[in-house]
Amino acid sequence: MCPERDIEKIAKGWTIAMLYSKERLKRIYDWGNDQLEEAAKGGILVLETVCLFVHACVKHGQYQLPFEFWKVLHAEYGIVVYPSALTEDIDVGSSFLAKNPLFLAG
């Protein structure tokens, strides 16, 4: 395991998850850019991104996140990720994963 390479993969995975989270929130709630910006300020975008990121990247064993990641999520956003999130399967959508092989290829 190479920490520098893992950080690059983590950043890439987070960026992709953030992009798709923005698109999903806009689509589901029919939000414009202003509402999405408010959601980002309120932490909703981070929560959505964390959910997608954990299940599409971390859970598939591409890498292990540093402890500081979890600490910042809790301290800055009040988000706690329980260990079961890393072991229980959910369907993030096979069409999503088919369009985004970077999540699984790492």
PDB file of N, CA and C in Angstrom:
ATOM      1  N   MET A   1       0.831  -1.185   0.000  1.00  0.00           N
ATOM      2  CA  MET A   1       0.000   0.000   0.000  1.00  0.00           C
ATOM      3  C   MET A   1       0.873   1.245   0.000  1.00  0.00           C
ATOM      4  N   CYS A   2       0.545   2.166  -0.872  1.00  0.00           N
ATOM      5  CA  CYS A   2       1.295   3.411  -0.976  1.00  0.00           C
ATOM      6  C   CYS A   2       0.387   4.568  -0.549  1.00  0.00           C
ATOM      7  N   PRO A   3       0.669   5.180   0.608  1.00  0.00           N
ATOM      8  CA  PRO A   3      -0.212   6.249   1.104  1.00  0.00           C
ATOM      9  C   PRO A   3      -0.408   7.394   0.107  1.00  0.00           C
ATOM     10  N   GLU A   4       0.658   7.768  -0.624  1.00  0.00           N
ATOM     11  CA  GLU A   4       0.526   8.858  -1.590  1.00  0.00           C
ATOM     12  C   GLU A   4      -0.446   8.478  -2.702  1.00  0.00           C
ATOM     13  N   ARG A   5      -0.334   7.250  -3.176  1.00  0.00           N
ATOM     14  CA  ARG A   5      -1.234   6.786  -4.237  1.00  0.00           C
ATOM     15  C   ARG A   5      -2.660   6.659  -3.695  1.00  0.00           C
ATOM     16  N   ASP A   6      -2.797   6.184  -2.471  1.00  0.00           N
ATOM     17  CA  ASP A   6      -4.128   6.083  -1.872  1.00  0.00           C
ATOM     18  C   ASP A   6      -4.785   7.455  -1.764  1.00  0.00           C
ATOM     19  N   ILE A   7      -4.030   8.471  -1.364  1.00  0.00           N
ATOM     20  CA  ILE A   7      -4.584   9.823  -1.245  1.00  0.00           C
ATOM     21  C   ILE A   7      -5.070  10.304  -2.607  1.00  0.00           C
ATOM     22  N   GLU A   8      -4.326  10.011  -3.659  1.00  0.00           N
ATOM     23  CA  GLU A   8      -4.752  10.392  -5.011  1.00  0.00           C
ATOM     24  C   GLU A   8      -6.047   9.677  -5.384  1.00  0.00           C
ATOM     25  N   LYS A   9      -6.135   8.392  -5.073  1.00  0.00           N
ATOM     26  CA  LYS A   9      -7.343   7.620  -5.382  1.00  0.00           C
ATOM     27  C   LYS A   9      -8.525   8.099  -4.537  1.00  0.00           C
ATOM     28  N   ILE A  10      -8.264   8.417  -3.282  1.00  0.00           N
ATOM     29  CA  ILE A  10      -9.315   8.926  -2.404  1.00  0.00           C
ATOM     30  C   ILE A  10      -9.852  10.246  -2.968  1.00  0.00           C
ATOM     31  N   ALA A  11      -8.963  11.138  -3.349  1.00  0.00           N
ATOM     32  CA  ALA A  11      -9.379  12.435  -3.894  1.00  0.00           C
ATOM     33  C   ALA A  11     -10.187  12.260  -5.174  1.00  0.00           C
ATOM     34  N   LYS A  12      -9.749  11.365  -6.027  1.00  0.00           N
ATOM     35  CA  LYS A  12     -10.462  11.117  -7.284  1.00  0.00           C
ATOM     36  C   LYS A  12     -11.849  10.531  -7.007  1.00  0.00           C
ATOM     37  N   GLY A  13     -11.923   9.555  -6.127  1.00  0.00           N
ATOM     38  CA  GLY A  13     -13.206   8.953  -5.768  1.00  0.00           C
ATOM     39  C   GLY A  13     -14.146   9.957  -5.135  1.00  0.00           C
ATOM     40  N   TRP A  14     -13.616  10.811  -4.244  1.00  0.00           N
ATOM     41  CA  TRP A  14     -14.442  11.823  -3.586  1.00  0.00           C
ATOM     42  C   TRP A  14     -14.982  12.817  -4.613  1.00  0.00           C
ATOM     43  N   THR A  15     -14.135  13.228  -5.549  1.00  0.00           N
ATOM     44  CA  THR A  15     -14.556  14.174  -6.582  1.00  0.00           C
ATOM     45  C   THR A  15     -15.691  13.606  -7.422  1.00  0.00           C
ATOM     46  N   ILE A  16     -15.566  12.354  -7.813  1.00  0.00           N
ATOM     47  CA  ILE A  16     -16.616  11.707  -8.607  1.00  0.00           C
ATOM     48  C   ILE A  16     -17.895  11.574  -7.777  1.00  0.00           C
ATOM     49  N   ALA A  17     -17.761  11.157  -6.529  1.00  0.00           N
ATOM     50  CA  ALA A  17     -18.937  11.019  -5.659  1.00  0.00           C
ATOM     51  C   ALA A  17     -19.630  12.366  -5.460  1.00  0.00           C
ATOM     52  N   MET A  18     -18.864  13.426  -5.304  1.00  0.00           N
ATOM     53  CA  MET A  18     -19.431  14.766  -5.127  1.00  0.00           C
ATOM     54  C   MET A  18     -20.203  15.186  -6.376  1.00  0.00           C
ATOM     55  N   LEU A  19     -19.637  14.940  -7.537  1.00  0.00           N
ATOM     56  CA  LEU A  19     -20.300  15.289  -8.793  1.00  0.00           C
ATOM     57  C   LEU A  19     -21.644  14.574  -8.926  1.00  0.00           C
ATOM     58  N   TYR A  20     -21.640  13.267  -8.686  1.00  0.00           N
ATOM     59  CA  TYR A  20     -22.876  12.504  -8.810  1.00  0.00           C
ATOM     60  C   TYR A  20     -23.869  12.820  -7.693  1.00  0.00           C
ATOM     61  N   SER A  21     -23.378  13.190  -6.535  1.00  0.00           N
ATOM     62  CA  SER A  21     -24.270  13.590  -5.447  1.00  0.00           C
ATOM     63  C   SER A  21     -24.980  14.894  -5.793  1.00  0.00           C
ATOM     64  N   LYS A  22     -24.242  15.835  -6.369  1.00  0.00           N
ATOM     65  CA  LYS A  22     -24.859  17.095  -6.798  1.00  0.00           C
ATOM     66  C   LYS A  22     -25.950  16.828  -7.827  1.00  0.00           C
ATOM     67  N   GLU A  23     -25.621  16.007  -8.815  1.00  0.00           N
ATOM     68  CA  GLU A  23     -26.596  15.690  -9.859  1.00  0.00           C
ATOM     69  C   GLU A  23     -27.827  15.003  -9.272  1.00  0.00           C
ATOM     70  N   ARG A  24     -27.603  14.092  -8.335  1.00  0.00           N
ATOM     71  CA  ARG A  24     -28.718  13.359  -7.732  1.00  0.00           C
ATOM     72  C   ARG A  24     -29.627  14.289  -6.930  1.00  0.00           C
ATOM     73  N   LEU A  25     -29.038  15.156  -6.108  1.00  0.00           N
ATOM     74  CA  LEU A  25     -29.837  16.084  -5.311  1.00  0.00           C
ATOM     75  C   LEU A  25     -30.635  17.036  -6.204  1.00  0.00           C
ATOM     76  N   LYS A  26     -30.005  17.519  -7.265  1.00  0.00           N
ATOM     77  CA  LYS A  26     -30.714  18.410  -8.191  1.00  0.00           C
ATOM     78  C   LYS A  26     -31.883  17.683  -8.851  1.00  0.00           C
ATOM     79  N   ARG A  27     -31.657  16.440  -9.239  1.00  0.00           N
ATOM     80  CA  ARG A  27     -32.691  15.662  -9.927  1.00  0.00           C
ATOM     81  C   ARG A  27     -33.835  15.287  -8.981  1.00  0.00           C
ATOM     82  N   ILE A  28     -33.505  14.753  -7.821  1.00  0.00           N
ATOM     83  CA  ILE A  28     -34.527  14.266  -6.893  1.00  0.00           C
ATOM     84  C   ILE A  28     -35.393  15.402  -6.349  1.00  0.00           C
ATOM     85  N   TYR A  29     -34.767  16.499  -5.973  1.00  0.00           N
ATOM     86  CA  TYR A  29     -35.507  17.599  -5.357  1.00  0.00           C
ATOM     87  C   TYR A  29     -35.850  18.717  -6.339  1.00  0.00           C
ATOM     88  N   ASP A  30     -35.430  18.544  -7.598  1.00  0.00           N
ATOM     89  CA  ASP A  30     -35.668  19.548  -8.631  1.00  0.00           C
ATOM     90  C   ASP A  30     -35.092  20.901  -8.199  1.00  0.00           C
ATOM     91  N   TRP A  31     -33.867  20.851  -7.672  1.00  0.00           N
ATOM     92  CA  TRP A  31     -33.197  22.052  -7.189  1.00  0.00           C
ATOM     93  C   TRP A  31     -32.448  22.749  -8.313  1.00  0.00           C
ATOM     94  N   GLY A  32     -32.373  24.056  -8.194  1.00  0.00           N
ATOM     95  CA  GLY A  32     -31.507  24.851  -9.044  1.00  0.00           C
ATOM     96  C   GLY A  32     -30.166  25.019  -8.346  1.00  0.00           C
ATOM     97  N   ASN A  33     -29.301  25.807  -8.958  1.00  0.00           N
ATOM     98  CA  ASN A  33     -27.966  26.001  -8.386  1.00  0.00           C
ATOM     99  C   ASN A  33     -28.004  26.689  -7.024  1.00  0.00           C
ATOM    100  N   ASP A  34     -28.946  27.612  -6.836  1.00  0.00           N
ATOM    101  CA  ASP A  34     -29.035  28.316  -5.548  1.00  0.00           C
ATOM    102  C   ASP A  34     -29.415  27.370  -4.409  1.00  0.00           C
ATOM    103  N   GLN A  35     -30.392  26.504  -4.672  1.00  0.00           N
ATOM    104  CA  GLN A  35     -30.801  25.545  -3.640  1.00  0.00           C
ATOM    105  C   GLN A  35     -29.680  24.547  -3.351  1.00  0.00           C
ATOM    106  N   LEU A  36     -28.964  24.148  -4.399  1.00  0.00           N
ATOM    107  CA  LEU A  36     -27.848  23.223  -4.207  1.00  0.00           C
ATOM    108  C   LEU A  36     -26.748  23.875  -3.376  1.00  0.00           C
ATOM    109  N   GLU A  37     -26.518  25.147  -3.610  1.00  0.00           N
ATOM    110  CA  GLU A  37     -25.514  25.868  -2.827  1.00  0.00           C
ATOM    111  C   GLU A  37     -25.917  25.930  -1.351  1.00  0.00           C
ATOM    112  N   GLU A  38     -27.199  26.161  -1.085  1.00  0.00           N
ATOM    113  CA  GLU A  38     -27.694  26.167   0.294  1.00  0.00           C
ATOM    114  C   GLU A  38     -27.544  24.782   0.933  1.00  0.00           C
ATOM    115  N   ALA A  39     -27.816  23.736   0.157  1.00  0.00           N
ATOM    116  CA  ALA A  39     -27.659  22.367   0.660  1.00  0.00           C
ATOM    117  C   ALA A  39     -26.200  22.093   0.995  1.00  0.00           C
ATOM    118  N   ALA A  40     -25.308  22.615   0.177  1.00  0.00           N
ATOM    119  CA  ALA A  40     -23.879  22.437   0.437  1.00  0.00           C
ATOM    120  C   ALA A  40     -23.491  23.144   1.735  1.00  0.00           C
ATOM    121  N   LYS A  41     -23.995  24.347   1.933  1.00  0.00           N
ATOM    122  CA  LYS A  41     -23.695  25.097   3.161  1.00  0.00           C
ATOM    123  C   LYS A  41     -24.260  24.394   4.390  1.00  0.00           C
ATOM    124  N   GLY A  42     -25.399  23.733   4.228  1.00  0.00           N
ATOM    125  CA  GLY A  42     -26.044  23.048   5.346  1.00  0.00           C
ATOM    126  C   GLY A  42     -25.511  21.651   5.617  1.00  0.00           C
ATOM    127  N   GLY A  43     -24.566  21.194   4.815  1.00  0.00           N
ATOM    128  CA  GLY A  43     -23.971  19.876   5.034  1.00  0.00           C
ATOM    129  C   GLY A  43     -24.693  18.731   4.352  1.00  0.00           C
ATOM    130  N   ILE A  44     -25.806  19.018   3.676  1.00  0.00           N
ATOM    131  CA  ILE A  44     -26.562  17.945   3.020  1.00  0.00           C
ATOM    132  C   ILE A  44     -25.752  17.323   1.893  1.00  0.00           C
ATOM    133  N   LEU A  45     -25.039  18.153   1.142  1.00  0.00           N
ATOM    134  CA  LEU A  45     -24.228  17.634   0.042  1.00  0.00           C
ATOM    135  C   LEU A  45     -23.114  16.733   0.566  1.00  0.00           C
ATOM    136  N   VAL A  46     -22.510  17.113   1.678  1.00  0.00           N
ATOM    137  CA  VAL A  46     -21.451  16.283   2.263  1.00  0.00           C
ATOM    138  C   VAL A  46     -22.018  14.942   2.709  1.00  0.00           C
ATOM    139  N   LEU A  47     -23.171  14.957   3.347  1.00  0.00           N
ATOM    140  CA  LEU A  47     -23.783  13.707   3.802  1.00  0.00           C
ATOM    141  C   LEU A  47     -24.087  12.792   2.619  1.00  0.00           C
ATOM    142  N   GLU A  48     -24.673  13.329   1.579  1.00  0.00           N
ATOM    143  CA  GLU A  48     -24.981  12.554   0.373  1.00  0.00           C
ATOM    144  C   GLU A  48     -23.701  11.980  -0.233  1.00  0.00           C
ATOM    145  N   THR A  49     -22.661  12.804  -0.310  1.00  0.00           N
ATOM    146  CA  THR A  49     -21.390  12.377  -0.895  1.00  0.00           C
ATOM    147  C   THR A  49     -20.738  11.287  -0.055  1.00  0.00           C
ATOM    148  N   VAL A  50     -20.766  11.443   1.260  1.00  0.00           N
ATOM    149  CA  VAL A  50     -20.183  10.424   2.145  1.00  0.00           C
ATOM    150  C   VAL A  50     -20.856   9.078   1.918  1.00  0.00           C
ATOM    151  N   CYS A  51     -22.176   9.079   1.838  1.00  0.00           N
ATOM    152  CA  CYS A  51     -22.904   7.820   1.638  1.00  0.00           C
ATOM    153  C   CYS A  51     -22.469   7.138   0.349  1.00  0.00           C
ATOM    154  N   LEU A  52     -22.443   7.878  -0.734  1.00  0.00           N
ATOM    155  CA  LEU A  52     -22.046   7.302  -2.018  1.00  0.00           C
ATOM    156  C   LEU A  52     -20.586   6.881  -1.997  1.00  0.00           C
ATOM    157  N   PHE A  53     -19.727   7.715  -1.464  1.00  0.00           N
ATOM    158  CA  PHE A  53     -18.291   7.451  -1.412  1.00  0.00           C
ATOM    159  C   PHE A  53     -17.977   6.192  -0.606  1.00  0.00           C
ATOM    160  N   VAL A  54     -18.586   6.071   0.566  1.00  0.00           N
ATOM    161  CA  VAL A  54     -18.326   4.907   1.421  1.00  0.00           C
ATOM    162  C   VAL A  54     -18.757   3.620   0.731  1.00  0.00           C
ATOM    163  N   HIS A  55     -19.944   3.631   0.140  1.00  0.00           N
ATOM    164  CA  HIS A  55     -20.456   2.401  -0.458  1.00  0.00           C
ATOM    165  C   HIS A  55     -19.848   2.085  -1.815  1.00  0.00           C
ATOM    166  N   ALA A  56     -19.413   3.085  -2.569  1.00  0.00           N
ATOM    167  CA  ALA A  56     -18.883   2.827  -3.901  1.00  0.00           C
ATOM    168  C   ALA A  56     -17.363   2.703  -3.924  1.00  0.00           C
ATOM    169  N   CYS A  57     -16.671   3.298  -2.988  1.00  0.00           N
ATOM    170  CA  CYS A  57     -15.204   3.278  -3.005  1.00  0.00           C
ATOM    171  C   CYS A  57     -14.607   2.517  -1.832  1.00  0.00           C
ATOM    172  N   VAL A  58     -14.870   2.996  -0.644  1.00  0.00           N
ATOM    173  CA  VAL A  58     -14.233   2.451   0.551  1.00  0.00           C
ATOM    174  C   VAL A  58     -14.639   1.003   0.782  1.00  0.00           C
ATOM    175  N   LYS A  59     -15.935   0.738   0.679  1.00  0.00           N
ATOM    176  CA  LYS A  59     -16.451  -0.592   0.980  1.00  0.00           C
ATOM    177  C   LYS A  59     -15.893  -1.661   0.052  1.00  0.00           C
ATOM    178  N   HIS A  60     -15.596  -1.285  -1.165  1.00  0.00           N
ATOM    179  CA  HIS A  60     -15.087  -2.255  -2.125  1.00  0.00           C
ATOM    180  C   HIS A  60     -13.591  -2.512  -1.940  1.00  0.00           C
ATOM    181  N   GLY A  61     -13.015  -1.971  -0.883  1.00  0.00           N
ATOM    182  CA  GLY A  61     -11.644  -2.291  -0.508  1.00  0.00           C
ATOM    183  C   GLY A  61     -10.571  -1.639  -1.354  1.00  0.00           C
ATOM    184  N   GLN A  62     -10.892  -0.554  -2.013  1.00  0.00           N
ATOM    185  CA  GLN A  62      -9.873   0.108  -2.815  1.00  0.00           C
ATOM    186  C   GLN A  62      -8.768   0.673  -1.932  1.00  0.00           C
ATOM    187  N   TYR A  63      -9.136   1.116  -0.754  1.00  0.00           N
ATOM    188  CA  TYR A  63      -8.175   1.701   0.163  1.00  0.00           C
ATOM    189  C   TYR A  63      -8.824   1.869   1.523  1.00  0.00           C
ATOM    190  N   GLN A  64      -8.002   2.164   2.508  1.00  0.00           N
ATOM    191  CA  GLN A  64      -8.502   2.438   3.853  1.00  0.00           C
ATOM    192  C   GLN A  64      -8.285   3.918   4.118  1.00  0.00           C
ATOM    193  N   LEU A  65      -9.331   4.576   4.546  1.00  0.00           N
ATOM    194  CA  LEU A  65      -9.230   6.010   4.807  1.00  0.00           C
ATOM    195  C   LEU A  65      -8.488   6.278   6.102  1.00  0.00           C
ATOM    196  N   PRO A  66      -7.727   7.376   6.140  1.00  0.00           N
ATOM    197  CA  PRO A  66      -7.043   7.730   7.385  1.00  0.00           C
ATOM    198  C   PRO A  66      -8.057   8.111   8.463  1.00  0.00           C
ATOM    199  N   PHE A  67      -7.684   7.898   9.700  1.00  0.00           N
ATOM    200  CA  PHE A  67      -8.545   8.206  10.840  1.00  0.00           C
ATOM    201  C   PHE A  67      -9.016   9.660  10.811  1.00  0.00           C
ATOM    202  N   GLU A  68      -8.159  10.556  10.342  1.00  0.00           N
ATOM    203  CA  GLU A  68      -8.497  11.978  10.309  1.00  0.00           C
ATOM    204  C   GLU A  68      -9.744  12.253   9.465  1.00  0.00           C
ATOM    205  N   PHE A  69      -9.962  11.455   8.425  1.00  0.00           N
ATOM    206  CA  PHE A  69     -11.141  11.632   7.580  1.00  0.00           C
ATOM    207  C   PHE A  69     -12.408  11.507   8.420  1.00  0.00           C
ATOM    208  N   TRP A  70     -12.476  10.426   9.202  1.00  0.00           N
ATOM    209  CA  TRP A  70     -13.656  10.176  10.028  1.00  0.00           C
ATOM    210  C   TRP A  70     -13.788  11.241  11.115  1.00  0.00           C
ATOM    211  N   LYS A  71     -12.657  11.670  11.655  1.00  0.00           N
ATOM    212  CA  LYS A  71     -12.639  12.680  12.708  1.00  0.00           C
ATOM    213  C   LYS A  71     -13.188  14.018  12.193  1.00  0.00           C
ATOM    214  N   VAL A  72     -12.776  14.418  10.993  1.00  0.00           N
ATOM    215  CA  VAL A  72     -13.254  15.673  10.402  1.00  0.00           C
ATOM    216  C   VAL A  72     -14.747  15.589  10.101  1.00  0.00           C
ATOM    217  N   LEU A  73     -15.199  14.449   9.568  1.00  0.00           N
ATOM    218  CA  LEU A  73     -16.631  14.288   9.298  1.00  0.00           C
ATOM    219  C   LEU A  73     -17.453  14.523  10.559  1.00  0.00           C
ATOM    220  N   HIS A  74     -16.974  13.974  11.662  1.00  0.00           N
ATOM    221  CA  HIS A  74     -17.705  14.123  12.918  1.00  0.00           C
ATOM    222  C   HIS A  74     -17.586  15.544  13.468  1.00  0.00           C
ATOM    223  N   ALA A  75     -16.371  16.064  13.514  1.00  0.00           N
ATOM    224  CA  ALA A  75     -16.145  17.380  14.117  1.00  0.00           C
ATOM    225  C   ALA A  75     -16.777  18.515  13.312  1.00  0.00           C
ATOM    226  N   GLU A  76     -16.664  18.458  12.002  1.00  0.00           N
ATOM    227  CA  GLU A  76     -17.141  19.559  11.161  1.00  0.00           C
ATOM    228  C   GLU A  76     -18.613  19.447  10.776  1.00  0.00           C
ATOM    229  N   TYR A  77     -19.094  18.214  10.594  1.00  0.00           N
ATOM    230  CA  TYR A  77     -20.448  18.029  10.067  1.00  0.00           C
ATOM    231  C   TYR A  77     -21.369  17.217  10.975  1.00  0.00           C
ATOM    232  N   GLY A  78     -20.824  16.650  12.046  1.00  0.00           N
ATOM    233  CA  GLY A  78     -21.639  15.831  12.935  1.00  0.00           C
ATOM    234  C   GLY A  78     -22.024  14.497  12.320  1.00  0.00           C
ATOM    235  N   ILE A  79     -21.282  14.066  11.310  1.00  0.00           N
ATOM    236  CA  ILE A  79     -21.579  12.812  10.615  1.00  0.00           C
ATOM    237  C   ILE A  79     -20.762  11.691  11.239  1.00  0.00           C
ATOM    238  N   VAL A  80     -21.457  10.640  11.644  1.00  0.00           N
ATOM    239  CA  VAL A  80     -20.806   9.453  12.190  1.00  0.00           C
ATOM    240  C   VAL A  80     -21.106   8.296  11.250  1.00  0.00           C
ATOM    241  N   VAL A  81     -20.067   7.612  10.805  1.00  0.00           N
ATOM    242  CA  VAL A  81     -20.250   6.448   9.936  1.00  0.00           C
ATOM    243  C   VAL A  81     -20.031   5.209  10.792  1.00  0.00           C
ATOM    244  N   TYR A  82     -21.083   4.437  10.948  1.00  0.00           N
ATOM    245  CA  TYR A  82     -21.000   3.227  11.762  1.00  0.00           C
ATOM    246  C   TYR A  82     -20.331   2.109  10.982  1.00  0.00           C
ATOM    247  N   PRO A  83     -19.633   1.214  11.673  1.00  0.00           N
ATOM    248  CA  PRO A  83     -18.943   0.116  10.990  1.00  0.00           C
ATOM    249  C   PRO A  83     -19.842  -0.708  10.074  1.00  0.00           C
ATOM    250  N   SER A  84     -21.120  -0.820  10.406  1.00  0.00           N
ATOM    251  CA  SER A  84     -22.022  -1.610   9.563  1.00  0.00           C
ATOM    252  C   SER A  84     -22.142  -1.018   8.161  1.00  0.00           C
ATOM    253  N   ALA A  85     -21.881   0.275   8.024  1.00  0.00           N
ATOM    254  CA  ALA A  85     -21.923   0.898   6.699  1.00  0.00           C
ATOM    255  C   ALA A  85     -20.862   0.308   5.783  1.00  0.00           C
ATOM    256  N   LEU A  86     -19.820  -0.231   6.380  1.00  0.00           N
ATOM    257  CA  LEU A  86     -18.743  -0.810   5.584  1.00  0.00           C
ATOM    258  C   LEU A  86     -18.912  -2.306   5.373  1.00  0.00           C
ATOM    259  N   THR A  87     -19.948  -2.890   5.966  1.00  0.00           N
ATOM    260  CA  THR A  87     -20.135  -4.339   5.821  1.00  0.00           C
ATOM    261  C   THR A  87     -21.479  -4.730   5.236  1.00  0.00           C
ATOM    262  N   GLU A  88     -22.494  -3.892   5.375  1.00  0.00           N
ATOM    263  CA  GLU A  88     -23.820  -4.227   4.860  1.00  0.00           C
ATOM    264  C   GLU A  88     -23.958  -3.761   3.419  1.00  0.00           C
ATOM    265  N   ASP A  89     -24.437  -4.655   2.561  1.00  0.00           N
ATOM    266  CA  ASP A  89     -24.595  -4.323   1.153  1.00  0.00           C
ATOM    267  C   ASP A  89     -25.798  -3.433   0.915  1.00  0.00           C
ATOM    268  N   ILE A  90     -25.616  -2.477   0.022  1.00  0.00           N
ATOM    269  CA  ILE A  90     -26.733  -1.710  -0.514  1.00  0.00           C
ATOM    270  C   ILE A  90     -26.524  -1.650  -2.015  1.00  0.00           C
ATOM    271  N   ASP A  91     -27.575  -1.363  -2.739  1.00  0.00           N
ATOM    272  CA  ASP A  91     -27.472  -1.253  -4.185  1.00  0.00           C
ATOM    273  C   ASP A  91     -27.341   0.221  -4.532  1.00  0.00           C
ATOM    274  N   VAL A  92     -26.132   0.627  -4.956  1.00  0.00           N
ATOM    275  CA  VAL A  92     -25.945   2.013  -5.364  1.00  0.00           C
ATOM    276  C   VAL A  92     -26.344   2.194  -6.816  1.00  0.00           C
ATOM    277  N   GLY A  93     -26.814   1.118  -7.409  1.00  0.00           N
ATOM    278  CA  GLY A  93     -27.294   1.189  -8.783  1.00  0.00           C
ATOM    279  C   GLY A  93     -26.276   0.642  -9.753  1.00  0.00           C
ATOM    280  N   SER A  94     -26.600  -0.471 -10.364  1.00  0.00           N
ATOM    281  CA  SER A  94     -25.665  -1.072 -11.306  1.00  0.00           C
ATOM    282  C   SER A  94     -25.421  -0.151 -12.491  1.00  0.00           C
ATOM    283  N   SER A  95     -26.413   0.660 -12.872  1.00  0.00           N
ATOM    284  CA  SER A  95     -26.198   1.587 -13.981  1.00  0.00           C
ATOM    285  C   SER A  95     -25.179   2.651 -13.583  1.00  0.00           C
ATOM    286  N   PHE A  96     -25.200   3.074 -12.312  1.00  0.00           N
ATOM    287  CA  PHE A  96     -24.209   4.043 -11.832  1.00  0.00           C
ATOM    288  C   PHE A  96     -22.812   3.449 -11.927  1.00  0.00           C
ATOM    289  N   LEU A  97     -22.638   2.226 -11.428  1.00  0.00           N
ATOM    290  CA  LEU A  97     -21.321   1.603 -11.431  1.00  0.00           C
ATOM    291  C   LEU A  97     -20.866   1.276 -12.844  1.00  0.00           C
ATOM    292  N   ALA A  98     -21.796   0.929 -13.723  1.00  0.00           N
ATOM    293  CA  ALA A  98     -21.438   0.637 -15.109  1.00  0.00           C
ATOM    294  C   ALA A  98     -20.918   1.896 -15.803  1.00  0.00           C
ATOM    295  N   LYS A  99     -21.498   3.042 -15.470  1.00  0.00           N
ATOM    296  CA  LYS A  99     -21.070   4.307 -16.070  1.00  0.00           C
ATOM    297  C   LYS A  99     -19.815   4.857 -15.407  1.00  0.00           C
ATOM    298  N   ASN A 100     -19.475   4.348 -14.233  1.00  0.00           N
ATOM    299  CA  ASN A 100     -18.366   4.896 -13.453  1.00  0.00           C
ATOM    300  C   ASN A 100     -17.432   3.801 -12.974  1.00  0.00           C
ATOM    301  N   PRO A 101     -16.748   3.145 -13.893  1.00  0.00           N
ATOM    302  CA  PRO A 101     -15.869   2.046 -13.492  1.00  0.00           C
ATOM    303  C   PRO A 101     -14.709   2.493 -12.610  1.00  0.00           C
ATOM    304  N   LEU A 102     -14.426   3.790 -12.554  1.00  0.00           N
ATOM    305  CA  LEU A 102     -13.344   4.280 -11.694  1.00  0.00           C
ATOM    306  C   LEU A 102     -13.604   3.973 -10.235  1.00  0.00           C
ATOM    307  N   PHE A 103     -14.879   3.911  -9.844  1.00  0.00           N
ATOM    308  CA  PHE A 103     -15.199   3.601  -8.461  1.00  0.00           C
ATOM    309  C   PHE A 103     -14.695   2.220  -8.082  1.00  0.00           C
ATOM    310  N   LEU A 104     -14.833   1.273  -8.987  1.00  0.00           N
ATOM    311  CA  LEU A 104     -14.435  -0.090  -8.666  1.00  0.00           C
ATOM    312  C   LEU A 104     -13.022  -0.405  -9.117  1.00  0.00           C
ATOM    313  N   ALA A 105     -12.531   0.297 -10.124  1.00  0.00           N
ATOM    314  CA  ALA A 105     -11.204   0.003 -10.661  1.00  0.00           C
ATOM    315  C   ALA A 105     -10.106   0.569  -9.788  1.00  0.00           C
ATOM    316  N   GLY A 106     -10.361   1.774  -9.235  1.00  0.00           N
ATOM    317  CA  GLY A 106      -9.406   2.426  -8.352  1.00  0.00           C
ATOM    318  C   GLY A 106      -8.060   2.414  -8.896  1.00  0.00           C
TER     319      GLY A 106
END
